[in-house]
Structure formats: C-alpha cells, structure tokens
DNA sequence: AAATGTTCGTAACCTATGTTACCAAAGGAG
DNA sequence: CTCCTTTGGTAACATAGGTTACGAACATTT
C-alpha cells in the first residue's frame, strides 16, 4: 500500500477502515491529491470551504491576517492532520484562516458532497466525522470552563477538587510538582505558593510538600460562587 | 398534526423535513416519548448516554453536582430544546450533568442507533446533526478567543477592530452604547471608560461620543502580542 | 420650565496577582 | 562530604482593573 494511503488510513476520519475498505472507498469516491510549493496558498481566508483536506506530506501553517496585512500563525498542520472539518458543514462556509504551505506539500482532498453521497455505503465515515466533532466540543468545553474562572483561587480549587474526585479521599498526594501545577494553572509559581499559603492560613486546606488535605470542603466549593 | 410533532419539526435536527417526511420517519424509526414528574431525574450524570432528547413540554434543569453533594444549575432546557447531542457520538459516553425535570415534562427520545440506521433513508438528519455540532464549535471557538485575551485593552482592541473590519473605514460609528459595550466585553463601565481614555491619550484612537477613529492601526494590533 | 431619570466620564481607593529577588531544603555529581 | 543545581517558600514592589461615588450632559415627564 502506498505511503499516502497508509497515512489516510491512520487518520481519525478513516478509523476502523480496513485496507480493503479504503481501496474500495477510493475507487468510488471522487477525491484528489494536490501538491503545493513552499509559500503557496492552500486555502484562502474567506474562500468557500467545500472539502476536507488531509496533509499527506509537508507542513502547512494556518495564519490569521490582521487588517493591516500582518499575520500570525495560529496552528501548524503536519502529516496526517486534517483541516476544514469544522467549517465544511457549518453555516459559515468560509475558512477561518489562510493556509500556506511551509514546505513542498501534498494534500488529500475529499469533497463535502462525496461524504454525503457515500454516507450510505460507508456509514462509518460519517460516524467518525461526528465523533471528531463531538470530541472537539468536549475539549473546547473544558477549555472554556478553565478560562471562565476569574480568580487564581478558583482555578486552584478546581484543580484540587479534580484530584480529590479521582482519589476519593480527603487526603492525597498531588501528582505534580509546584512548578508543573503552576504551569497547568497558567500562573507564576510564586503566585501559586502565596495563594496556597493563604488558603492554609484560612483553614481551607493543609499541605506539606505534596501531601494535601482538604479541611473544609463546603467553603472550598463556595469559592466558585464568589 | 399533533403539537409535539410540530415542535420536533421546528427543531434544528429536523430542519428541512416536510410534515410528510417527519411522519414517514416516525413510522420507521424507533422513538419514544416519556413523561417525567417534577423533580424526577431524566438522565443521571455518569449514566451512559445512548440517545438524543428533545423537550416536548415542560422544563428541565441541567445540574452539576459537587463532591459534597451540592449542585448548581448550569442550564435550563425548555420546549423544543435538545440534549445529549454532543455526547452520544463521542468517546466519553456519559452525560456531563444530571438532568432533572423542574415541571411535569415530556421528552422525545431518539436512539443513537436509529440515527445511524436511518442515515441512508434520511441523510438530511445526519447533515443537520453535523451542522448543529459544527455551529457549536464555531461558537465555542469565539468564546475561547474572547476569554483568551488577558487584558481589558486587548478585548477592547478586538472589539474595535471587528467593527472596523465590518465598516472598512478608519472612522466609524459604534453601533452600541458604552454600557452595552462594557457588557459585551465583560467589564464594568467605568473600567471601560478609563481604558478608552488612556488609549486616546496614548494616541491610539480618538473618539467623541460614538464616533470612533483609528489613529494607529499598527500599534493597535501590536497590543495583541503584549 | 422644573423635576427626574439615564448615560457617561472621572477620580479615589482597594485587591488580586504578576514580577523580581532572595533564601532554605533536598537531591545529585564530583 | 562538599559543591552545585533544582525546587519551593516568602517578601517587597508594581500594575491592572474592580468598586464606589459624584457631577455633567442630555433626554423624558409633568
């Protein structure tokens, strides 16, 4: 089997396909592969998005342009990674960013119409597709949740209660160092230390090294509502 | 046509179905309607989620329970609203929250298996489903974006540049009052006023009432990178 | 017109938390 | 064991931005 087919087969979109399934699918589906030079535009912001792409080889950058014309790179797409999947079936039919090949690149394209047309013969494809989207939503939800806390203390409590729920006991070992914890919470380490100390003074928790103990669950949870 | 069918028909999931389509669909799909008393649990957190539900009548609260047993209401679901759609096809197959009927409630359930089985006859259903998920992702993306700015000034610039891009000219009228703007940016009005004044002092923008003028686009955009 | 309400801008104050610096304890390497 | 590196706590300082209060401009009612 050619390398690019291996890659497609390994993608989440074709999860569960046998080699035979894929060959059969490719023989009936209108798909195409395109190559791009370094610097060439793969898809332009505001261009209608009518297909899903999978990077077969090379590297693509997703860039967002500002009014002035300057841009930032939002995301790198490497071998096996997919793009366009969120937008093809949405109402907003245009790309959210410009895709530019950073190296000579080959891309596998699958028309939106083909996915719909072949729903019937290959229901697994659609199922995989839906699964990818669902997963993305769950990830984003978690992201929003953690961003929504407006104080450091709330993020700390969330973190601690998460661990508590895993372990099930009010006393437990933190599985990470302070430095890592601070990183996870997106705060400088000294700020974390200070806040933890304050919480200890206030009798909410106790700790010594990585041994933590929840002293007042109710007041801890109440912090979310402040 | 019975009222509950009207409601289902009006939901996003059945968008594009004619009355005949719906009747035909209901005659072959295994679906069911259940009624719940006030206070009854419609779906329990950590219960496997195997179907999509649509509220036909009544009111359901989605509640998240804390370790101590206390809970908060995350969301209200009224007539015509759907639940379970994000989770049924994801890997995490359990509900993210507990659903409790707040009034006597009737719910229309559609098995996940039925959606898949009837993909072929009713491709529109799956298409609608995918569209709903895609839309949700785009909304969440916007949410994450706005939450990701860590300073008020960044949020203000984002807001102003958004308007600028719509209008296309460096001078334009803001379509909202200060109060509304502050609300949209999630900040108290005085804080907004203060920051806008500072930005004017620094020569970034000028404004008088709702007439705004961008004086230094480059420096304005640079604020995102601070 | 007088009285009242609404929308802003401004200023004083306070708190959360980022920043920087320094010290102590613990663990490894020589 | 000594030296050095890493990790964590603490303290001093600076800043962003929330909170409250007040006054001016403008609109609305009587």
Coordinates of C-alpha atoms (C1' of nucleotides) in Angstrom, one line a residue:
Chain A
X1 CA 0.0 0.0 0.0
X2 CA 1.3 3.4 -0.9
X3 CA 2.5 5.6 1.8
X4 CA -0.2 8.2 1.4
X5 CA -2.9 5.6 1.7
X6 CA -1.3 4.4 4.9
X7 CA -1.5 7.9 6.2
X8 CA -5.1 8.4 5.3
X9 CA -5.9 5.1 6.9
X10 CA -4.3 6.1 10.1
X11 CA -6.3 9.3 10.3
X12 CA -9.2 9.6 12.7
X13 CA -11.6 10.1 9.7
X14 CA -10.9 6.6 8.4
X15 CA -10.6 4.9 11.8
X16 CA -12.0 1.4 11.6
X17 CA -11.4 1.1 7.8
X18 CA -9.6 -2.0 6.6
X19 CA -7.1 -1.6 3.8
X20 CA -9.7 -3.2 1.5
X21 CA -12.4 -0.7 2.7
X22 CA -10.2 2.2 1.9
X23 CA -9.3 0.9 -1.5
X24 CA -12.9 0.3 -2.3
X25 CA -13.9 3.7 -1.0
X26 CA -11.2 5.5 -3.0
X27 CA -12.3 3.7 -6.1
X28 CA -15.8 5.1 -5.9
X29 CA -15.2 8.4 -4.2
X30 CA -14.1 11.5 -6.1
X31 CA -11.0 12.6 -4.3
X32 CA -7.9 14.2 -5.4
X33 CA -4.4 14.9 -4.3
X34 CA -2.7 18.3 -4.9
X35 CA 0.8 19.4 -4.5
X36 CA 1.8 22.9 -3.3
X37 CA 5.1 24.7 -3.5
X38 CA 6.6 26.3 -0.4
X39 CA 4.7 29.5 0.2
X40 CA 1.8 28.6 -2.0
X41 CA -1.7 29.3 -0.6
X42 CA -3.6 26.1 0.1
X43 CA -6.8 27.8 1.1
X44 CA -7.5 31.5 1.5
X45 CA -9.3 33.0 4.3
X46 CA -12.8 33.9 3.2
X47 CA -12.7 31.3 0.4
X48 CA -15.6 29.0 0.4
X49 CA -14.7 25.7 2.1
X50 CA -16.1 22.8 0.1
X51 CA -13.8 19.9 1.1
X52 CA -11.9 18.4 3.9
X53 CA -8.1 18.2 3.5
X54 CA -5.5 15.8 5.0
X55 CA -1.9 16.6 4.8
X56 CA -0.1 13.7 3.2
X57 CA 3.4 15.2 3.3
X58 CA 4.9 18.5 4.2
X59 CA 3.9 21.2 6.5
X60 CA 1.1 23.8 6.4
X61 CA 0.7 26.9 8.5
X62 CA -2.7 28.3 9.4
X63 CA -2.4 32.1 9.5
X64 CA -4.8 34.8 10.6
X65 CA -4.3 38.1 8.9
X66 CA -4.9 41.4 10.6
X67 CA -6.5 44.4 9.0
X68 CA -3.1 45.9 8.3
X69 CA -2.0 42.8 6.4
X70 CA 0.3 41.4 9.1
X71 CA -0.5 37.9 10.3
X72 CA 0.2 35.4 13.0
X73 CA 0.4 31.7 12.7
X74 CA -2.3 30.1 14.7
X75 CA -1.5 26.5 14.0
X76 CA 0.8 24.1 12.3
X77 CA -0.5 21.2 10.3
X78 CA 1.8 18.2 9.8
X79 CA 1.5 14.8 8.2
X80 CA -1.8 13.1 8.8
X81 CA -3.5 16.2 10.1
X82 CA -6.9 17.3 8.9
X83 CA -8.3 20.7 8.1
X84 CA -11.7 22.2 7.1
X85 CA -13.7 19.6 9.0
X86 CA -15.3 22.2 11.3
X87 CA -16.3 24.5 8.6
X88 CA -17.5 22.4 5.6
X89 CA -20.8 21.6 7.1
X90 CA -21.4 24.7 9.1
X91 CA -23.3 27.8 8.0
X92 CA -20.2 29.9 7.9
X93 CA -18.8 28.2 4.8
X94 CA -15.6 30.1 4.5
X95 CA -12.2 29.2 6.0
X96 CA -11.4 30.9 9.3
X97 CA -7.8 31.3 8.4
X98 CA -5.4 31.2 5.4
X99 CA -3.4 28.0 4.9
X100 CA 0.0 28.4 3.5
X101 CA 2.4 25.6 2.6
X102 CA 5.6 26.0 4.6
X103 CA 7.4 23.2 2.7
X104 CA 6.6 21.4 -0.6
X105 CA 3.3 19.8 0.5
X106 CA 0.9 17.2 -0.8
X107 CA -2.7 17.3 0.3
X108 CA -5.5 14.8 0.0
X109 CA -8.9 16.4 -0.6
X110 CA -12.3 14.9 -0.1
X111 CA -15.4 16.8 -1.4
X112 CA -18.1 17.5 1.1
X113 CA -20.6 16.2 -1.5
X114 CA -18.8 12.9 -1.7
X115 CA -19.0 12.4 2.1
X116 CA -22.7 12.9 1.9
X117 CA -23.2 10.8 -1.2
X118 CA -21.3 7.9 0.2
X119 CA -22.9 8.1 3.6
X120 CA -25.0 5.1 2.7
X121 CA -22.2 2.8 1.6
X122 CA -19.7 4.0 4.2
X123 CA -21.7 4.9 7.3
X124 CA -18.5 4.6 9.3
X125 CA -17.1 7.6 7.6
X126 CA -19.9 9.8 8.8
X127 CA -19.8 8.3 12.3
X128 CA -16.1 9.0 12.5
X129 CA -16.7 12.5 11.4
X130 CA -19.3 13.1 14.0
X131 CA -17.1 11.6 16.6
X132 CA -14.3 14.0 15.7
X133 CA -16.6 17.0 16.0
X134 CA -18.0 15.8 19.4
X135 CA -14.6 15.3 20.8
X136 CA -13.6 18.7 19.7
X137 CA -16.6 20.2 21.5
X138 CA -15.8 18.4 24.7
X139 CA -12.2 19.7 24.6
X140 CA -13.4 23.2 24.0
X141 CA -15.9 22.9 26.8
X142 CA -13.1 22.0 29.2
X143 CA -11.1 24.9 27.8
X144 CA -13.9 27.4 28.3
X145 CA -14.5 26.1 31.8
X146 CA -10.9 26.6 32.9
X147 CA -10.8 30.0 31.2
X148 CA -14.0 31.1 32.9
X149 CA -12.7 31.1 36.4
X150 CA -11.8 34.6 37.1
X151 CA -9.6 34.2 40.1
X152 CA -6.5 32.2 40.7
X153 CA -8.1 30.7 43.8
X154 CA -10.9 29.3 41.8
X155 CA -8.6 27.6 39.4
X156 CA -6.6 26.1 42.3
X157 CA -9.8 24.8 43.9
X158 CA -10.9 23.3 40.6
X159 CA -7.6 21.6 40.3
X160 CA -7.6 20.2 43.9
X161 CA -11.2 19.0 43.7
X162 CA -10.4 17.3 40.4
X163 CA -7.7 15.3 42.1
X164 CA -9.8 14.7 45.1
X165 CA -12.5 13.2 43.0
X166 CA -10.1 10.9 41.3
X167 CA -8.6 9.7 44.6
X168 CA -11.8 9.7 46.6
X169 CA -10.1 10.6 49.9
X170 CA -9.8 14.0 51.6
X171 CA -6.1 13.4 52.0
X172 CA -3.9 12.6 48.9
X173 CA -0.7 13.2 47.2
X174 CA -0.5 15.7 44.4
X175 CA 0.8 14.0 41.3
X176 CA 2.7 17.1 40.1
X177 CA 5.4 19.4 41.3
X178 CA 4.5 23.0 42.2
X179 CA 6.2 24.2 39.1
X180 CA 4.1 21.9 36.9
X181 CA 0.9 22.8 38.8
X182 CA 1.6 26.5 38.4
X183 CA 2.1 25.9 34.7
X184 CA -1.2 23.9 34.4
X185 CA -3.0 26.7 36.1
X186 CA -1.4 29.3 33.9
X187 CA 0.1 31.3 36.8
X188 CA 3.6 32.1 38.0
X189 CA 4.9 29.8 40.7
X190 CA 5.3 32.4 43.4
X191 CA 1.7 33.4 42.9
X192 CA 0.6 29.9 43.4
X193 CA 2.7 29.5 46.5
X194 CA 1.3 32.6 48.0
X195 CA -2.3 31.7 47.3
X196 CA -1.8 28.1 48.7
X197 CA -0.3 29.6 51.9
X198 CA -3.2 31.9 52.3
X199 CA -5.7 29.1 51.8
X200 CA -3.8 27.1 54.5
X201 CA -3.9 30.1 56.9
X202 CA -7.7 30.4 56.3
X203 CA -8.1 26.8 57.3
X204 CA -9.4 25.6 53.9
X205 CA -6.6 23.1 53.2
X206 CA -3.5 21.8 54.7
X207 CA -0.4 20.6 53.0
X208 CA 3.2 19.6 53.5
X209 CA 5.2 19.0 50.4
X210 CA 2.9 17.2 48.0
X211 CA 0.6 15.7 50.7
X212 CA -2.6 17.6 50.6
X213 CA -5.6 17.5 52.9
X214 CA -9.0 19.1 52.4
X215 CA -10.1 20.6 55.6
X216 CA -13.3 22.4 54.6
X217 CA -15.0 21.0 51.5
X218 CA -18.0 23.3 51.8
X219 CA -16.1 26.5 52.0
X220 CA -13.8 25.2 49.2
X221 CA -16.8 24.7 46.9
X222 CA -18.3 28.0 47.9
X223 CA -15.3 29.7 46.3
X224 CA -16.7 29.0 42.9
X225 CA -19.6 31.3 43.6
X226 CA -17.6 34.3 44.7
Chain B
X1 CA -50.6 17.5 13.2
X2 CA -50.2 17.0 16.9
X3 CA -48.4 19.6 18.9
X4 CA -45.4 17.6 19.8
X5 CA -44.7 16.8 16.2
X6 CA -44.9 20.4 15.3
X7 CA -42.3 21.0 17.9
X8 CA -40.0 18.3 16.7
X9 CA -40.4 19.6 13.2
X10 CA -39.4 23.0 14.3
X11 CA -36.2 21.8 15.9
X12 CA -32.8 22.2 14.2
X13 CA -32.4 18.5 14.0
X14 CA -35.4 18.1 11.6
X15 CA -34.8 21.3 9.7
X16 CA -35.8 20.8 6.1
X17 CA -38.2 18.0 6.8
X18 CA -41.7 18.3 5.4
X19 CA -44.6 17.1 7.6
X20 CA -44.8 14.1 5.4
X21 CA -41.1 13.4 5.8
X22 CA -41.5 13.5 9.5
X23 CA -44.5 11.2 9.6
X24 CA -42.7 8.8 7.4
X25 CA -39.6 9.0 9.5
X26 CA -41.5 8.4 12.7
X27 CA -43.2 5.4 11.3
X28 CA -40.0 3.6 10.7
X29 CA -37.8 5.0 13.4
X30 CA -37.9 3.5 16.9
X31 CA -38.5 6.6 19.0
X32 CA -40.4 7.1 22.2
X33 CA -41.9 9.7 24.4
X34 CA -41.6 9.7 28.1
X35 CA -43.1 11.8 30.8
X36 CA -41.4 12.8 34.0
X37 CA -42.8 14.2 37.2
X38 CA -41.5 17.3 38.7
X39 CA -38.2 16.5 40.4
X40 CA -37.7 13.3 38.6
X41 CA -34.3 12.5 37.1
X42 CA -34.4 12.5 33.3
X43 CA -30.7 11.5 33.0
X44 CA -28.1 10.9 35.6
X45 CA -24.6 12.2 35.5
X46 CA -22.3 9.3 34.7
X47 CA -25.2 7.4 33.1
X48 CA -24.4 6.2 29.6
X49 CA -25.9 8.4 27.0
X50 CA -27.4 6.4 24.2
X51 CA -30.0 8.8 22.8
X52 CA -30.8 12.3 21.9
X53 CA -33.7 14.0 23.7
X54 CA -35.9 16.9 22.8
X55 CA -38.1 18.6 25.3
X56 CA -41.7 18.5 24.1
X57 CA -43.2 20.2 27.1
X58 CA -42.1 21.3 30.5
X59 CA -38.7 22.4 31.8
X60 CA -35.6 20.5 32.6
X61 CA -32.6 21.8 34.5
X62 CA -29.1 20.5 33.9
X63 CA -27.3 20.4 37.2
X64 CA -23.7 19.7 38.0
X65 CA -23.1 18.1 41.4
X66 CA -20.1 18.9 43.6
X67 CA -18.2 16.3 45.7
X68 CA -20.1 17.4 48.8
X69 CA -23.4 16.7 47.0
X70 CA -24.4 20.3 46.5
X71 CA -25.1 21.3 42.9
X72 CA -25.5 24.2 40.6
X73 CA -27.8 24.6 37.7
X74 CA -25.8 25.0 34.5
X75 CA -28.6 25.3 32.0
X76 CA -32.3 25.3 31.5
X77 CA -33.9 23.3 28.8
X78 CA -37.3 24.4 27.6
X79 CA -39.7 23.3 24.9
X80 CA -38.0 22.4 21.6
X81 CA -34.5 22.2 23.1
X82 CA -32.3 19.3 22.6
X83 CA -29.9 17.5 24.9
X84 CA -27.3 14.7 24.6
X85 CA -26.3 15.6 21.1
X86 CA -22.7 16.3 22.0
X87 CA -22.2 13.2 24.0
X88 CA -24.0 10.4 22.2
X89 CA -21.4 10.0 19.5
X90 CA -18.3 11.0 21.5
X91 CA -15.9 8.7 23.3
X92 CA -17.0 9.9 26.7
X93 CA -20.3 8.3 26.5
X94 CA -21.8 9.5 29.8
X95 CA -23.8 12.6 30.5
X96 CA -21.8 15.6 31.7
X97 CA -24.5 16.7 34.0
X98 CA -27.7 15.5 35.7
X99 CA -31.0 16.4 34.1
X100 CA -33.9 17.0 36.4
X101 CA -37.5 17.8 35.4
X102 CA -38.5 21.1 37.0
X103 CA -42.1 20.8 36.0
X104 CA -44.1 17.8 34.6
X105 CA -42.2 17.2 31.4
X106 CA -42.5 15.2 28.3
X107 CA -39.4 14.2 26.3
X108 CA -39.0 12.8 22.8
X109 CA -36.1 10.3 22.6
X110 CA -34.3 9.2 19.5
X111 CA -31.9 6.3 19.8
X112 CA -28.4 6.8 18.6
X113 CA -28.6 3.5 16.7
X114 CA -31.7 4.7 14.9
X115 CA -29.9 7.8 13.6
X116 CA -27.2 5.6 12.2
X117 CA -29.5 3.0 10.8
X118 CA -31.7 5.6 9.1
X119 CA -28.8 7.6 7.8
X120 CA -29.4 6.1 4.4
X121 CA -33.1 6.9 4.0
X122 CA -32.8 10.2 5.8
X123 CA -29.4 11.7 5.0
X124 CA -30.8 15.1 5.9
X125 CA -31.0 14.1 9.5
X126 CA -27.3 13.4 9.7
X127 CA -26.5 16.5 7.8
X128 CA -28.5 18.6 10.3
X129 CA -26.8 16.8 13.1
X130 CA -23.3 17.6 11.8
X131 CA -24.4 21.2 11.2
X132 CA -25.5 21.6 14.8
X133 CA -22.2 20.3 16.1
X134 CA -20.2 22.5 13.7
X135 CA -22.1 25.5 14.7
X136 CA -21.4 24.8 18.3
X137 CA -17.7 24.5 17.7
X138 CA -17.6 27.9 15.9
X139 CA -19.5 29.4 18.8
X140 CA -17.1 27.9 21.4
X141 CA -14.1 29.0 19.4
X142 CA -15.3 32.5 19.5
X143 CA -15.9 32.2 23.2
X144 CA -12.4 30.8 23.8
X145 CA -10.9 33.6 21.7
X146 CA -12.5 36.3 23.7
X147 CA -11.7 34.6 27.0
X148 CA -8.1 34.2 26.0
X149 CA -7.3 37.9 26.0
X150 CA -5.8 38.6 29.3
X151 CA -6.1 42.3 29.4
X152 CA -9.1 44.6 29.1
X153 CA -7.3 46.6 26.4
X154 CA -6.9 43.5 24.2
X155 CA -10.6 42.9 24.4
X156 CA -11.3 46.5 23.5
X157 CA -9.0 46.4 20.6
X158 CA -10.5 43.1 19.4
X159 CA -13.9 44.7 19.6
X160 CA -12.9 47.9 17.7
X161 CA -11.1 46.0 15.0
X162 CA -14.1 43.8 14.5
X163 CA -16.2 46.8 13.9
X164 CA -13.6 48.4 11.7
X165 CA -13.4 45.3 9.5
X166 CA -17.2 45.3 9.0
X167 CA -17.3 49.0 8.1
X168 CA -14.0 49.2 6.2
X169 CA -13.1 52.7 7.1
X170 CA -10.9 54.0 9.9
X171 CA -13.6 56.3 11.1
X172 CA -17.0 54.9 12.1
X173 CA -19.9 54.9 14.5
X174 CA -20.0 52.4 17.2
X175 CA -23.3 50.5 17.0
X176 CA -23.7 50.2 20.8
X177 CA -23.8 52.4 23.8
X178 CA -20.9 52.3 26.3
X179 CA -23.0 50.4 28.7
X180 CA -23.7 47.7 26.1
X181 CA -20.1 47.7 25.0
X182 CA -18.9 47.2 28.6
X183 CA -21.3 44.4 29.0
X184 CA -20.2 42.7 25.8
X185 CA -16.6 42.9 27.0
X186 CA -17.5 41.7 30.4
X187 CA -16.1 44.6 32.3
X188 CA -17.6 47.4 34.4
X189 CA -18.5 50.5 32.5
X190 CA -16.1 52.8 34.4
X191 CA -13.2 50.5 33.7
X192 CA -14.0 50.7 30.0
X193 CA -14.2 54.5 30.1
X194 CA -10.9 54.7 31.8
X195 CA -9.2 52.4 29.4
X196 CA -10.6 54.2 26.4
X197 CA -9.5 57.5 27.7
X198 CA -6.0 56.1 28.3
X199 CA -5.9 54.8 24.7
X200 CA -6.9 58.2 23.5
X201 CA -4.2 59.9 25.5
X202 CA -1.7 57.5 24.0
X203 CA -2.7 58.4 20.5
X204 CA -4.1 55.0 19.6
X205 CA -7.6 56.1 18.9
X206 CA -9.8 59.1 19.0
X207 CA -13.5 59.3 19.8
X208 CA -16.3 61.6 20.6
X209 CA -19.5 60.0 21.7
X210 CA -19.9 57.1 19.4
X211 CA -17.8 58.4 16.6
X212 CA -14.5 56.4 16.7
X213 CA -11.4 56.9 14.7
X214 CA -8.4 54.6 14.5
X215 CA -5.2 56.6 14.6
X216 CA -2.6 53.9 14.7
X217 CA -3.6 50.6 13.4
X218 CA -0.1 49.1 13.8
X219 CA 0.2 49.9 17.4
X220 CA -3.3 48.8 18.0
X221 CA -2.7 45.4 16.6
X222 CA 0.6 45.1 18.5
X223 CA -1.4 45.1 21.7
X224 CA -2.4 41.5 21.0
X225 CA 1.2 40.5 21.4
X226 CA 1.8 42.1 24.7
Chain C
dA1 C1' -39.6 75.3 32.8
dA2 C1' -38.8 72.4 36.7
dA3 C1' -38.1 67.9 38.2
dT4 C1' -36.5 63.4 37.4
dG5 C1' -34.0 59.8 35.1
dT6 C1' -30.3 58.0 32.1
dT7 C1' -25.8 57.8 30.2
dC8 C1' -21.1 59.0 30.5
dG9 C1' -16.6 60.4 32.2
dT10 C1' -13.6 60.9 36.0
dA11 C1' -11.3 60.2 40.3
dA12 C1' -10.1 57.8 44.7
dC13 C1' -9.5 53.6 46.6
dC14 C1' -8.6 48.6 47.1
dT15 C1' -7.4 43.9 45.9
dA16 C1' -5.5 40.3 43.1
dT17 C1' -1.8 38.9 41.1
dG18 C1' 2.3 39.4 38.1
dT19 C1' 7.4 40.4 38.8
dT20 C1' 11.7 40.1 40.9
dA21 C1' 14.8 38.8 44.3
dC22 C1' 16.4 36.0 47.9
dC23 C1' 16.8 32.1 51.0
dA24 C1' 16.4 27.3 52.5
dA25 C1' 15.9 22.5 51.8
dA26 C1' 16.8 18.5 49.1
dG27 C1' 19.0 15.8 45.8
dG28 C1' 23.0 14.6 42.5
dA29 C1' 27.6 14.7 40.9
dG30 C1' 32.3 15.0 41.9
Chain D
dC1 C1' 31.4 15.1 52.4
dT2 C1' 31.3 19.3 49.6
dC3 C1' 29.6 21.8 45.8
dC4 C1' 26.1 22.8 42.7
dT5 C1' 21.5 22.5 40.8
dT6 C1' 16.7 22.2 41.4
dT7 C1' 12.6 23.1 43.8
dG8 C1' 9.8 25.6 46.7
dG9 C1' 8.5 29.4 50.1
dT10 C1' 8.4 34.3 51.2
dA11 C1' 8.5 39.1 50.8
dA12 C1' 8.6 43.7 48.5
dC13 C1' 7.0 46.1 44.8
dA14 C1' 4.2 47.4 40.7
dT15 C1' 0.2 47.2 37.9
dA16 C1' -4.5 46.2 36.1
dG17 C1' -8.7 46.6 36.9
dG18 C1' -12.9 46.2 40.0
dT19 C1' -15.7 49.2 43.2
dT20 C1' -17.9 53.3 44.6
dA21 C1' -19.2 57.8 44.2
dC22 C1' -20.1 62.1 42.1
dG23 C1' -21.0 65.5 38.6
dA24 C1' -22.2 66.9 33.8
dA25 C1' -24.9 66.4 29.7
dC26 C1' -28.8 65.0 27.7
dA27 C1' -33.5 63.2 27.5
dT28 C1' -38.2 62.5 29.5
dT29 C1' -42.1 63.5 32.2
dT30 C1' -45.3 66.6 34.4

